[in-house]
Short mmCIF file of C-alpha atoms in Angstrom, two decimals:
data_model
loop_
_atom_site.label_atom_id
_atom_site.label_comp_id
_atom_site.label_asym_id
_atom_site.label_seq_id
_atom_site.Cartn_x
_atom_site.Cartn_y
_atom_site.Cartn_z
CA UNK A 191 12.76 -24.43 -8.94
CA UNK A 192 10.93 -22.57 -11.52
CA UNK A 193 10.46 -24.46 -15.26
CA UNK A 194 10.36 -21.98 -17.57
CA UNK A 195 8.67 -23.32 -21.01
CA UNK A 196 9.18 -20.62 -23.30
CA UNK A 197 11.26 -17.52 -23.98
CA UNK A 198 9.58 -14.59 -25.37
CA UNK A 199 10.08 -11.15 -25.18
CA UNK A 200 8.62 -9.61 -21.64
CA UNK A 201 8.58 -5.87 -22.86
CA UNK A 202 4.57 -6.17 -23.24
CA UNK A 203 3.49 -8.76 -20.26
CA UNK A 204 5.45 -6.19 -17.85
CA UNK A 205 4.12 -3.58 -18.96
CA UNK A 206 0.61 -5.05 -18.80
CA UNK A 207 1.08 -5.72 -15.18
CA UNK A 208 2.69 -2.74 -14.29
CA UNK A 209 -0.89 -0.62 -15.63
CA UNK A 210 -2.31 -3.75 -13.10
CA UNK A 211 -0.30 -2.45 -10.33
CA UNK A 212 -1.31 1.18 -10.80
CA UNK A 213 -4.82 0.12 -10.67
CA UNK A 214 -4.59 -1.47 -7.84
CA UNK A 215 -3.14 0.91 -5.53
CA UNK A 216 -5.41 3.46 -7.50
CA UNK A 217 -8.51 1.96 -6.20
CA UNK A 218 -6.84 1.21 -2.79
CA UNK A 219 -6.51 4.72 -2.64
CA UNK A 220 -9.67 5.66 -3.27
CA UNK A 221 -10.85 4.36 -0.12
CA UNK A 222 -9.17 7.48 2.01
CA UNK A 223 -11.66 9.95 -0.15
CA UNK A 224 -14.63 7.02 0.40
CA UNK A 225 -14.29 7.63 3.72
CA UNK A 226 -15.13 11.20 4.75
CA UNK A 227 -17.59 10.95 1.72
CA UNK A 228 -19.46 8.24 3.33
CA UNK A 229 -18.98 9.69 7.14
CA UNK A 230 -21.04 12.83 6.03
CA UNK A 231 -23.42 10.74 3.76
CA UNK A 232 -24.77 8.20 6.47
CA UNK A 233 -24.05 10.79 9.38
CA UNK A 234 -21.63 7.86 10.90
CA UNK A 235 -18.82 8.45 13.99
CA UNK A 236 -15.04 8.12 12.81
CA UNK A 237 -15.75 4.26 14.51
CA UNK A 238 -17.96 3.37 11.69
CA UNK A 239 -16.73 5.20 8.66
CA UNK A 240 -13.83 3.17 9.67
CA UNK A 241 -15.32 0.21 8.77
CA UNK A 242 -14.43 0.91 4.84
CA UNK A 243 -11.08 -0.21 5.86
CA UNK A 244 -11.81 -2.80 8.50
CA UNK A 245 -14.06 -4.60 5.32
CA UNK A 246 -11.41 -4.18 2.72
CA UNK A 247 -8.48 -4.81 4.09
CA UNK A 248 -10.25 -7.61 6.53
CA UNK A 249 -10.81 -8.89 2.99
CA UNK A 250 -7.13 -9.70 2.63
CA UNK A 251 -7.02 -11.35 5.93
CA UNK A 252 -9.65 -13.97 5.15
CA UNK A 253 -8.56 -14.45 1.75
CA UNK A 254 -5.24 -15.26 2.71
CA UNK A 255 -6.34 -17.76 5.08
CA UNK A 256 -8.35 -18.75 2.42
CA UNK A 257 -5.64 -19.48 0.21
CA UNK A 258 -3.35 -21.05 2.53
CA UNK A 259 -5.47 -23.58 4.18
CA UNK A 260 -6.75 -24.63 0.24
CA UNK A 261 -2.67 -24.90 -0.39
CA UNK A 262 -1.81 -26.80 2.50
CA UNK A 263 -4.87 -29.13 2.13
CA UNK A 264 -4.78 -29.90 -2.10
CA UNK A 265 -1.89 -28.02 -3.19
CA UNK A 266 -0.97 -24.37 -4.63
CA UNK A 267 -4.12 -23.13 -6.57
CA UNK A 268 -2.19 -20.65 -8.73
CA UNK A 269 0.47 -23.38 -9.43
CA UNK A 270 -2.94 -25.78 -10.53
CA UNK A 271 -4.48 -22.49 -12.66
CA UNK A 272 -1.55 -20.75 -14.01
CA UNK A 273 -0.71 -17.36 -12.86
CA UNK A 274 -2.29 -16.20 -15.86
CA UNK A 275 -5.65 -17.57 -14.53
CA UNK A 276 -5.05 -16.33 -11.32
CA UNK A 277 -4.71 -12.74 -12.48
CA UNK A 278 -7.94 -12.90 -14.58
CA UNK A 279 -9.71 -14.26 -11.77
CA UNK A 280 -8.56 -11.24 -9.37
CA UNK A 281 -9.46 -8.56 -12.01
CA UNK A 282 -12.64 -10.16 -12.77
CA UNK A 283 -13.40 -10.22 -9.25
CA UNK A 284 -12.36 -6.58 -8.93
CA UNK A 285 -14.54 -5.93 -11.48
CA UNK A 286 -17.46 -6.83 -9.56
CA UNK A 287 -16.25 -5.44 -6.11
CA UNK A 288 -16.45 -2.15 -8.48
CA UNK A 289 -19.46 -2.89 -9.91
CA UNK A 290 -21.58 -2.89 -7.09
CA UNK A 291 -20.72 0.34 -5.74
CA UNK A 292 -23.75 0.93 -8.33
CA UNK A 293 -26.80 -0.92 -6.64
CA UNK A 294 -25.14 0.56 -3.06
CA UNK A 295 -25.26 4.17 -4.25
CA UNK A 296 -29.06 3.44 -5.62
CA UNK A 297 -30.13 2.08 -2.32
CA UNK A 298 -28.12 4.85 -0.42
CA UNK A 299 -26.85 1.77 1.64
CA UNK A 300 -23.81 1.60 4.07
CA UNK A 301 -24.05 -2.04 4.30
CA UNK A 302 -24.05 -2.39 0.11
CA UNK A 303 -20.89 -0.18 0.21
CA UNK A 304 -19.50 -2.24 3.08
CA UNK A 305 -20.10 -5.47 0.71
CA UNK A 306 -18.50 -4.31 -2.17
CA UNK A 307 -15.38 -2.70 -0.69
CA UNK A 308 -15.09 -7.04 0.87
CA UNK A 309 -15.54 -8.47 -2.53
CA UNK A 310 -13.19 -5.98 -4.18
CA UNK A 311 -10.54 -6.61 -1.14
CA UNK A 312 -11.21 -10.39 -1.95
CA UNK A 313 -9.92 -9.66 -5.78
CA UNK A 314 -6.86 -7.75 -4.64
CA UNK A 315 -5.47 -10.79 -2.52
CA UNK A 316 -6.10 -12.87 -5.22
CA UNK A 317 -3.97 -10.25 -7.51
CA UNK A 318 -1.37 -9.71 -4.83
CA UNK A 319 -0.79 -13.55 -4.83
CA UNK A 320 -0.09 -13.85 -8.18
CA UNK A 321 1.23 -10.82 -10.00
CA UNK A 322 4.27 -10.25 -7.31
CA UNK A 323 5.59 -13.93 -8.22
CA UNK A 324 4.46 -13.62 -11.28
CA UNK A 325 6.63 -10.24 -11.88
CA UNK A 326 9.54 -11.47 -10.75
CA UNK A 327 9.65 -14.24 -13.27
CA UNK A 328 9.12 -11.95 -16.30
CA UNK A 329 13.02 -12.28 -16.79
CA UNK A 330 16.37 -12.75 -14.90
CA UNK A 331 16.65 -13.39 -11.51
CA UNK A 332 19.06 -11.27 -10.54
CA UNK A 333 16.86 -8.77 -11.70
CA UNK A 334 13.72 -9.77 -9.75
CA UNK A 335 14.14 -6.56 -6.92
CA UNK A 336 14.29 -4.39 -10.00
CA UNK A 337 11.32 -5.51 -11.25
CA UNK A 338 9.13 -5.68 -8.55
CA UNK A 339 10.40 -2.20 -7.58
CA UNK A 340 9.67 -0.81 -10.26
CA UNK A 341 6.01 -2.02 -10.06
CA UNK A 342 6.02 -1.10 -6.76
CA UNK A 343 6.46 2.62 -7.73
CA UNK A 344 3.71 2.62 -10.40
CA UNK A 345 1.83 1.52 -7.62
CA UNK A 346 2.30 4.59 -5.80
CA UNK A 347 1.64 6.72 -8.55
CA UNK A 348 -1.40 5.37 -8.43
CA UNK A 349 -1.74 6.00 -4.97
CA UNK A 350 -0.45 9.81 -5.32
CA UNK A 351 -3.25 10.59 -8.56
CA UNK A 352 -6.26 8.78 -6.65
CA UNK A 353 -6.98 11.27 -4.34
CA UNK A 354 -7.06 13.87 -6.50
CA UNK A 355 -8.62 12.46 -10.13
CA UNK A 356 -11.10 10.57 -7.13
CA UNK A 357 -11.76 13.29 -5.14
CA UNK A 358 -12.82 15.47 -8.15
CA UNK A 359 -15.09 13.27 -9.49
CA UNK A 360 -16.63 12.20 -6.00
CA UNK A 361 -16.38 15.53 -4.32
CA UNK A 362 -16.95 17.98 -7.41
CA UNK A 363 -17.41 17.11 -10.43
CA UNK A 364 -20.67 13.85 -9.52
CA UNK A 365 -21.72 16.15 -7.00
CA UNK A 366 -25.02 17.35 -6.87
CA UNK A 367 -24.84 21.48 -6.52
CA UNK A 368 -21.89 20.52 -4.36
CA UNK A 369 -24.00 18.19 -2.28
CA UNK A 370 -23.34 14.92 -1.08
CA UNK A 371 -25.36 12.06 -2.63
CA UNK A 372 -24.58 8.81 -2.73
CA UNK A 373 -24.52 8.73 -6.20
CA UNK A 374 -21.77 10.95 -6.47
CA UNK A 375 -19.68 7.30 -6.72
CA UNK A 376 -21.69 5.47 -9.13
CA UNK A 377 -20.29 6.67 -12.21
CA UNK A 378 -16.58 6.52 -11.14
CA UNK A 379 -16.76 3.13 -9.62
CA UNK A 380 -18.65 1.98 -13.17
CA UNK A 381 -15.59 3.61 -14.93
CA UNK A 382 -13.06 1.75 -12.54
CA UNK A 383 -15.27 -1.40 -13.45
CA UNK A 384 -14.94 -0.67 -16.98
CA UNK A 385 -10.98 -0.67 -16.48
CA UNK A 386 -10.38 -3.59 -15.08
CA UNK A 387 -12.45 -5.76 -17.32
CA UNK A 388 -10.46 -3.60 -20.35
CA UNK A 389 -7.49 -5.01 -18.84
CA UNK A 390 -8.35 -8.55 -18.14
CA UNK A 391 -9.23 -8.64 -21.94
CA UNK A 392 -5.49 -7.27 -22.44
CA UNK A 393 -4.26 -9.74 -20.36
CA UNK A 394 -5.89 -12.45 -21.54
CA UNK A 395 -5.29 -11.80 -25.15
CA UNK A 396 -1.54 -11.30 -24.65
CA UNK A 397 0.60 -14.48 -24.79
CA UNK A 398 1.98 -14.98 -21.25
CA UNK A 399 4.73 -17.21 -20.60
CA UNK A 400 3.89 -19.91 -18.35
CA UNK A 401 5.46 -21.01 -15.05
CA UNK A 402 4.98 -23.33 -12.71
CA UNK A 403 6.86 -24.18 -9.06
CA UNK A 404 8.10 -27.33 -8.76
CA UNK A 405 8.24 -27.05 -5.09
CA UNK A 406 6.32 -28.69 -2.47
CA UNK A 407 4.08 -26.71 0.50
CA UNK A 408 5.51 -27.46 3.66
CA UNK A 409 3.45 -29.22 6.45
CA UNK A 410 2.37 -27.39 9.81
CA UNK A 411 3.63 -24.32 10.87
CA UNK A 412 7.44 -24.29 10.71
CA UNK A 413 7.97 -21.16 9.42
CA UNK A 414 7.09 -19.82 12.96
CA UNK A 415 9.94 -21.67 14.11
CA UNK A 416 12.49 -18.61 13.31
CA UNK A 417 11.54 -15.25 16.01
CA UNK A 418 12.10 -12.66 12.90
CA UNK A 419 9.52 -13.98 11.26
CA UNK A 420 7.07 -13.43 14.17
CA UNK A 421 8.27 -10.58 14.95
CA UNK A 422 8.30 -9.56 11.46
CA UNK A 423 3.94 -10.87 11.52
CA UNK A 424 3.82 -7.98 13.94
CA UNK A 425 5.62 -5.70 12.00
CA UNK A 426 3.82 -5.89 8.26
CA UNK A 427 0.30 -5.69 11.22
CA UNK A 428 1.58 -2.41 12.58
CA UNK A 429 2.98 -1.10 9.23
CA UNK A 430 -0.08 -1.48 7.19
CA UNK A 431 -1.94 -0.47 10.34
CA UNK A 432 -0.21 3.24 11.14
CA UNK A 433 -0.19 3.74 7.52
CA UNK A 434 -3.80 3.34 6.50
CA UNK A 435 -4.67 5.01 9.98
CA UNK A 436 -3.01 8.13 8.79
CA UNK A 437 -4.24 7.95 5.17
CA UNK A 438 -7.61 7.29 6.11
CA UNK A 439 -7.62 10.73 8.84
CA UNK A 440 -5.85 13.32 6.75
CA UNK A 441 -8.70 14.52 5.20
CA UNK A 442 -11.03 14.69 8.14
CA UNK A 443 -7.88 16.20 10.38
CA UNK A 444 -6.99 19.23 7.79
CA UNK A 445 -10.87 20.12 8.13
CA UNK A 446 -10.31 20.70 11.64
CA UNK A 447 -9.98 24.21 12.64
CA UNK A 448 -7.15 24.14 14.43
CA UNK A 449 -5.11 22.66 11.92
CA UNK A 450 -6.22 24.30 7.99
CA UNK A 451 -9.69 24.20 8.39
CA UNK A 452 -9.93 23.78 4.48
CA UNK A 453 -12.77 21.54 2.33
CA UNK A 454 -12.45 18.09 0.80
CA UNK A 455 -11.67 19.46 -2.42
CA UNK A 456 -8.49 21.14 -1.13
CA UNK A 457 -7.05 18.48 1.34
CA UNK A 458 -7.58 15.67 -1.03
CA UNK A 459 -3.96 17.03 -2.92
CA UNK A 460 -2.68 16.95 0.65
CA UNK A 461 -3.30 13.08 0.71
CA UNK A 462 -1.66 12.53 -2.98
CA UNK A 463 0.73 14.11 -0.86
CA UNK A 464 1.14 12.03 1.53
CA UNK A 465 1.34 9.11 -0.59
CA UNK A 466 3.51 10.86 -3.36
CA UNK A 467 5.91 10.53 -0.60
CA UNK A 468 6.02 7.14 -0.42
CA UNK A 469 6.81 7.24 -3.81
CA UNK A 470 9.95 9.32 -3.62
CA UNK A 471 11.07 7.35 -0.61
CA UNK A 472 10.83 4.24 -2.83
CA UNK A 473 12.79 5.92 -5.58
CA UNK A 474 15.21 6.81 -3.27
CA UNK A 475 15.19 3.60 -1.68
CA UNK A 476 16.09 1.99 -4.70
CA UNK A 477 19.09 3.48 -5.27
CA UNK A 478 20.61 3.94 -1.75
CA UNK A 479 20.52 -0.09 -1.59
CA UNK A 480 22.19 -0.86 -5.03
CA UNK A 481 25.16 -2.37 -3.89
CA UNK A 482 26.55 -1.38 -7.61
CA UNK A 483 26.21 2.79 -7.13
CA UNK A 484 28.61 3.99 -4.53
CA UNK A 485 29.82 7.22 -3.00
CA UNK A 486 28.99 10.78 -5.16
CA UNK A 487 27.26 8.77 -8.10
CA UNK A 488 24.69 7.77 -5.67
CA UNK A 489 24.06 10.55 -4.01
CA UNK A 490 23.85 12.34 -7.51
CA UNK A 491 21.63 9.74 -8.53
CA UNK A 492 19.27 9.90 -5.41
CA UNK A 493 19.17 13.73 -5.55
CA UNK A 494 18.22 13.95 -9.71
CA UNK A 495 15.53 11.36 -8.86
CA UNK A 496 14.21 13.09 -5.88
CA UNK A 497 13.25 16.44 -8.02
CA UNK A 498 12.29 13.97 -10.89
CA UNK A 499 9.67 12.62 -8.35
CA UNK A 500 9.06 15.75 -6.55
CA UNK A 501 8.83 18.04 -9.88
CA UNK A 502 6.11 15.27 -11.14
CA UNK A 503 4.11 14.84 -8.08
CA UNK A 504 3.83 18.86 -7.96
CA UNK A 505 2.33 18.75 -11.46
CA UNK A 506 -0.47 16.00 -10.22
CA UNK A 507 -1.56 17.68 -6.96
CA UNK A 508 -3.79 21.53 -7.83
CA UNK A 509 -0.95 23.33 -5.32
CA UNK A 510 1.41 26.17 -6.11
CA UNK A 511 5.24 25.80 -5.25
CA UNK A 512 4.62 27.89 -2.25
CA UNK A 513 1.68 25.87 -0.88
CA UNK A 514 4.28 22.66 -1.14
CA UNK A 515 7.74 23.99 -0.90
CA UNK A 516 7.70 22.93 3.25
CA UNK A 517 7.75 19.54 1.96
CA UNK A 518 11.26 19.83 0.92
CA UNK A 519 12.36 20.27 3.88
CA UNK A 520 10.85 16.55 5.18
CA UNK A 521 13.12 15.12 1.59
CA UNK A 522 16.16 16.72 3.22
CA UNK A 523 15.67 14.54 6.53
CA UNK A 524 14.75 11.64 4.28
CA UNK A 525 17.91 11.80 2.50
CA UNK A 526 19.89 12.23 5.25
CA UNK A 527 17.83 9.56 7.23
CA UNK A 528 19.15 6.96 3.84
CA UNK A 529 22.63 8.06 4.51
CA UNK A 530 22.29 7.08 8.25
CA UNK A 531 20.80 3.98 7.32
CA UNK A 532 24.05 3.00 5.21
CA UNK A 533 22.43 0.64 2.95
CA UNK A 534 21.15 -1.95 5.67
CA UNK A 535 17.85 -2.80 5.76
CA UNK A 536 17.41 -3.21 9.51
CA UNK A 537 19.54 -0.25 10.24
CA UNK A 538 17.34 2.05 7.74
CA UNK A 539 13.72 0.37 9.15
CA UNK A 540 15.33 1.70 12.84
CA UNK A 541 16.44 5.25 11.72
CA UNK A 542 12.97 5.38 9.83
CA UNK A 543 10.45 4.01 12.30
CA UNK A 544 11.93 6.01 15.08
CA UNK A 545 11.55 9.33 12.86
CA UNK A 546 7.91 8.24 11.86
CA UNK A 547 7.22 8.75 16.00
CA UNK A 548 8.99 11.74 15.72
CA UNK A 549 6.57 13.17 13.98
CA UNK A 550 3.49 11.61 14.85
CA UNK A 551 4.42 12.65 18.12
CA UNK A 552 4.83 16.58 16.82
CA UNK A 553 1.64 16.09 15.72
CA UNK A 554 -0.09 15.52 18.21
CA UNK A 555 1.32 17.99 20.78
CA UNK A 556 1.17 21.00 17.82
CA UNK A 557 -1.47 22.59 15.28
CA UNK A 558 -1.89 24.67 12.41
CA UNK A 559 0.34 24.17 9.08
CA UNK A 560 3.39 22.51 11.46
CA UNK A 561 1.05 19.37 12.07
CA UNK A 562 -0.43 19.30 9.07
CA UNK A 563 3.35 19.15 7.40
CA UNK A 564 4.21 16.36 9.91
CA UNK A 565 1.55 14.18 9.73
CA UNK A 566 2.24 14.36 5.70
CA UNK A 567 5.74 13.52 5.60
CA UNK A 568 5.24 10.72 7.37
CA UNK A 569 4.69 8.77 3.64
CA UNK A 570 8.16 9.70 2.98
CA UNK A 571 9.58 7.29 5.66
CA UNK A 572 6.86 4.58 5.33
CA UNK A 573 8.46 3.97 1.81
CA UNK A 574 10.70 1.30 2.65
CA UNK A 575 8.98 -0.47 5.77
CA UNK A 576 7.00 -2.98 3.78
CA UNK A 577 9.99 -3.78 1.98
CA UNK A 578 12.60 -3.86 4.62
CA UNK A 579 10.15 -5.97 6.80
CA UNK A 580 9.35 -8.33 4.39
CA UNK A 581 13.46 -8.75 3.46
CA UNK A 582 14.12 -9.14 7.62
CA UNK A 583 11.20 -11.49 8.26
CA UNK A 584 12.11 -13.97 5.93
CA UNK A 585 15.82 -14.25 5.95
CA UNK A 586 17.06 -17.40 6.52
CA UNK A 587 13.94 -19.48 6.36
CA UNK A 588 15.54 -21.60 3.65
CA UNK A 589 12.05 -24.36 2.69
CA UNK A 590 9.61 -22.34 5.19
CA UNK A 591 10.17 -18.96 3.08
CA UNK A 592 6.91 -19.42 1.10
CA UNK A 593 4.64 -20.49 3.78
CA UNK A 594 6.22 -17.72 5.73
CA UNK A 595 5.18 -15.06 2.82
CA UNK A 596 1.80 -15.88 3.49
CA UNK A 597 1.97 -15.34 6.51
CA UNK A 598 3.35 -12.11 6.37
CA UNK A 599 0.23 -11.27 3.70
CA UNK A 600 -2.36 -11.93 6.30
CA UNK A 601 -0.64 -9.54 8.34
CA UNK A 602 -2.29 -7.05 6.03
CA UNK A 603 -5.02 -7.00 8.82
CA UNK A 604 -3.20 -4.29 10.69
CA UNK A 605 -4.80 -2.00 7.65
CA UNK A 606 -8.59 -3.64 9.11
CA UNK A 607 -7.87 -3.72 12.65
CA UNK A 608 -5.59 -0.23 13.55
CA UNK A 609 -8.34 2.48 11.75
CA UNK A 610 -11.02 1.30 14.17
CA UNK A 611 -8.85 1.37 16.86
CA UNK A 612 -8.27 5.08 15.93
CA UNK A 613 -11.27 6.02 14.78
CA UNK A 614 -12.90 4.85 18.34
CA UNK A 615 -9.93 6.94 20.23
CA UNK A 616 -10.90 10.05 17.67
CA UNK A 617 -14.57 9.41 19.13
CA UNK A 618 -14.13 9.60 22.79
CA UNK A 619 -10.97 11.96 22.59
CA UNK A 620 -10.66 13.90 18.87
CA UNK A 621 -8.82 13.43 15.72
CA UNK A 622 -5.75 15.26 16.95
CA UNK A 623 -4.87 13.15 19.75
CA UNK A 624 -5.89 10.19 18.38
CA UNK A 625 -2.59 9.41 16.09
CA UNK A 626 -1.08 8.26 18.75
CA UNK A 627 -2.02 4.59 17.74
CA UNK A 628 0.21 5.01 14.55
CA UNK A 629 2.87 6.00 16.93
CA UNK A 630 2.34 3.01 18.85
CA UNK A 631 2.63 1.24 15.73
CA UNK A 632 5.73 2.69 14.74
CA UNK A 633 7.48 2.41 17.77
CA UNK A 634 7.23 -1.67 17.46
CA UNK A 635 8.36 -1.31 14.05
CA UNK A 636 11.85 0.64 14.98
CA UNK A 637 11.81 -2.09 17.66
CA UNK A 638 12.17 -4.84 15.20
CA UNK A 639 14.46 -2.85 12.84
CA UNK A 640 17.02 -2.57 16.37
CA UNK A 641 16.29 -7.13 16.91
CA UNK A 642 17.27 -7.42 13.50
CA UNK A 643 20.32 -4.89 13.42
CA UNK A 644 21.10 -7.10 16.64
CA UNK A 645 20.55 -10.54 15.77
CA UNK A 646 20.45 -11.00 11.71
CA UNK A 647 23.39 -8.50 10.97
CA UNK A 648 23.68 -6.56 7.63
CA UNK A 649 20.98 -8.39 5.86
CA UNK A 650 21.33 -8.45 1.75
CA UNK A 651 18.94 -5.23 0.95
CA UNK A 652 15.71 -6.01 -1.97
CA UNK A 653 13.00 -3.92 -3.07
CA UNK A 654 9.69 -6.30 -2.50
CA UNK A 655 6.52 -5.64 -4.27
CA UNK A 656 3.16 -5.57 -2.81
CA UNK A 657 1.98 -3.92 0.63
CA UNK A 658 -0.20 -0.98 0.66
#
């Protein structure tokens, strides 16, 4: 039960949070141009430039466990500190993660790097923690999945400008006669510092209203009790894990020359890309699972929103129509692979996961622009795992379903774990073949979508914040 102590207008919390959510999947982002940066920098194999993401998003592993063994043993710590508190805390912890990409690039020191990326990771879990909740209490309830989604989608924007506005400033315009130096990040990672304290003083200068749970942690482990949930552990591991195994490659595979065989500052709008597709699919998304749209309005809907997206993420990325127009083809399967999906959220996680593995798989086995178009449009079918998952794992878990949640957040390792997986395969065997961990990945995930299809049946759909 949630006591709500004062009504006031939301307009200008939400929209506080929603720059918060940009940010964060912004700086996220940034750590798929970090990583071919670095890898030429320190002269490190695809095993240890892999690291960037084994330290960050190890960071939400840890600080999950963190957070539920301190809520298990004394009690909720954002329901003790407010959510308000619990934001600041994250930025202001963000704020340092960013911070001391400074003293790493003066030392010219892996390590340094390695140490900040933790610290910031440690800030994000604190953020994820409370701004989801915290988002869907800026207003009605039935109106929560609305809300989160559309936070969710500024957090892909942010995902989709990163690589390029990052990879300009790392790659071109802090680079020294086009060399790379270390302190080619200082100055952006100041700037990101700069941010985020600009917008904890927002937040802390806005009124917030306050809430606060009147419900009571669970003892033990229960939640483990119910086989979707898991299952569904395994799924958020492998989701996060294929899908920050492909970010973190892209760059480093369209160098190769067998596929495009083109520079940093050209594949970088590639990645937006990739994760402008995520956005569309979430769009998209969105609207195929409102259960108040039906027949020729939605599909009108879902097609006007899918050039919407499409027209704006062609106006971030430095690529003429021509260089992009392939892509349309991918929406065209992603449409149709909504309409197969019929609304359900396990049915849709199936069609999806098993297309993902499609493509990985065409990947692998081909070269030149084909794989480079497949690999890509694999963002536009990764757009409603996280969500779908999350929906499936936690049906029917009645008392358990907040202990379950954070369960399901420390899952988040996958993003840690699966890139040095990969990145050792791409050592002993190549870039190109090495994608077939993500297909492995996705292959359990359209194995849970079929459990749930089997056992939970047509599952109420929702649009969950967080992931990626």
């Amino acid at each position: 039960m949630i006591d709500q102590t004062e009504k006031t207008s939301y307009t200008i919390p939400f929209a506080t949070l929603t720059t918060l959510f940009f940010m964060w999947g912004f700086i996220t982002c940034m750590n798929d141009v970090l990583i071919p940066h670095l890898k030429e920098l320190f002269s490190l194999t695809y095993l240890q430039s892999m690291l960037v993401q084994f330290c960050f998003f190890g960071a939400y592993f840890i600080g999950s466990v963190i957070y539920f063994v301190t809520s298990y043993l004394w009690g909720d710590p954002i329901n003790k500190i407010g959510y308000k508190n619990g934001m600041l805390l994250g930025l202001l912890i963000a704020a340092l993660g960013c911070f001391l990409f400074y003293p790493a690039a003066v030392f010219s020191a892996y390590g340094l790097f390695l140490s900040a990326l933790f610290i910031l990771g440690l800030g994000f879990t604190l953020l994820q923690i409370a701004a989801n909740p915290y988002v869907s209490l800026l207003g009605k309830p039935e109106g929560a999945s609305s809300r989160l989604n559309l936070a969710q989608a500024f957090n892909s924007l942010g995902t989709t400008i990163a690589p390029v506005i990052g990879g300009f400033l790392i790659f071109e315009f802090f680079a020294e006669g086009g060399k790379i130096t270390a302190k080619a990040t200082e100055m952006p990672y100041i700037i990101f510092t700069a941010v985020f304290v600009l917008i904890a003083i927002c937040l802390y200068l806005i009124k917030l209203p306050e809430f606060k749970s009147e419900e009571h942690t669970e003892k033990g482990l229960g939640a483990l009790q119910f086989p979707q949930l898991k299952l569904g552990i395994l799924g958020i591991f492998f989701y996060v894990g294929a899908e920050v195994c492909i970010g973190s490659f892209i760059i480093n595979f369209l160098a190769l020359p067998e596929i495009m065989g083109i520079s940093e500052s050209v594949s970088k709008n590639y990645l937006a890309l990739y994760w402008g597709g995520s956005m569309i699919g979430r769009f998209l998304g969105a609207i195929s699972l409102n259960q108040n749209l039906s027949g020729i309005k939605k599909v009108g809907f879902m097609l006007v929103a899918a050039a919407a997206v499409f027209l704006l993420i062609s106006s971030i990325v430095d690529l003429n129509f021509a260089q992009i127009s392939t892509f349309l083809i991918f929406m065209g399967i992603n449409l149709l692979g909504f309409f197969i999906g019929k609304a359900a959220p396990a049915r849709t996680l199936l069609v999806f996961a098993l297309i993902n593995v499609v493509l990985v798989i065409l990947t692998i086995v081909n070269a030149g622009s084909f794989a480079m178009w497949t690999i890509i449009s694999v963002g536009l079918f990764n757009s409603i795992m996280w969500s779908n998952i999350f929906t499936l794992s936690i049906h029917g878990l009645g008392k358990y379903t907040s202990q379950g949640s954070s369960l399901l957040v420390m899952a988040i390792l996958g993003g840690a774990l699966l890139p040095l997986v990969q990145g050792a395969f791409a050592d002993s065997m190549g870039i190109h073949h090495s994608f077939f961990v993500p297909a492995l990945g996705y292959l359990y995930i359209a194995f849970f979508g079929f459990y749930c299809s089997r056992k939970l049946g047509n599952v109420k759909a929702e649009i969950i914040g967080g992931g990626h």
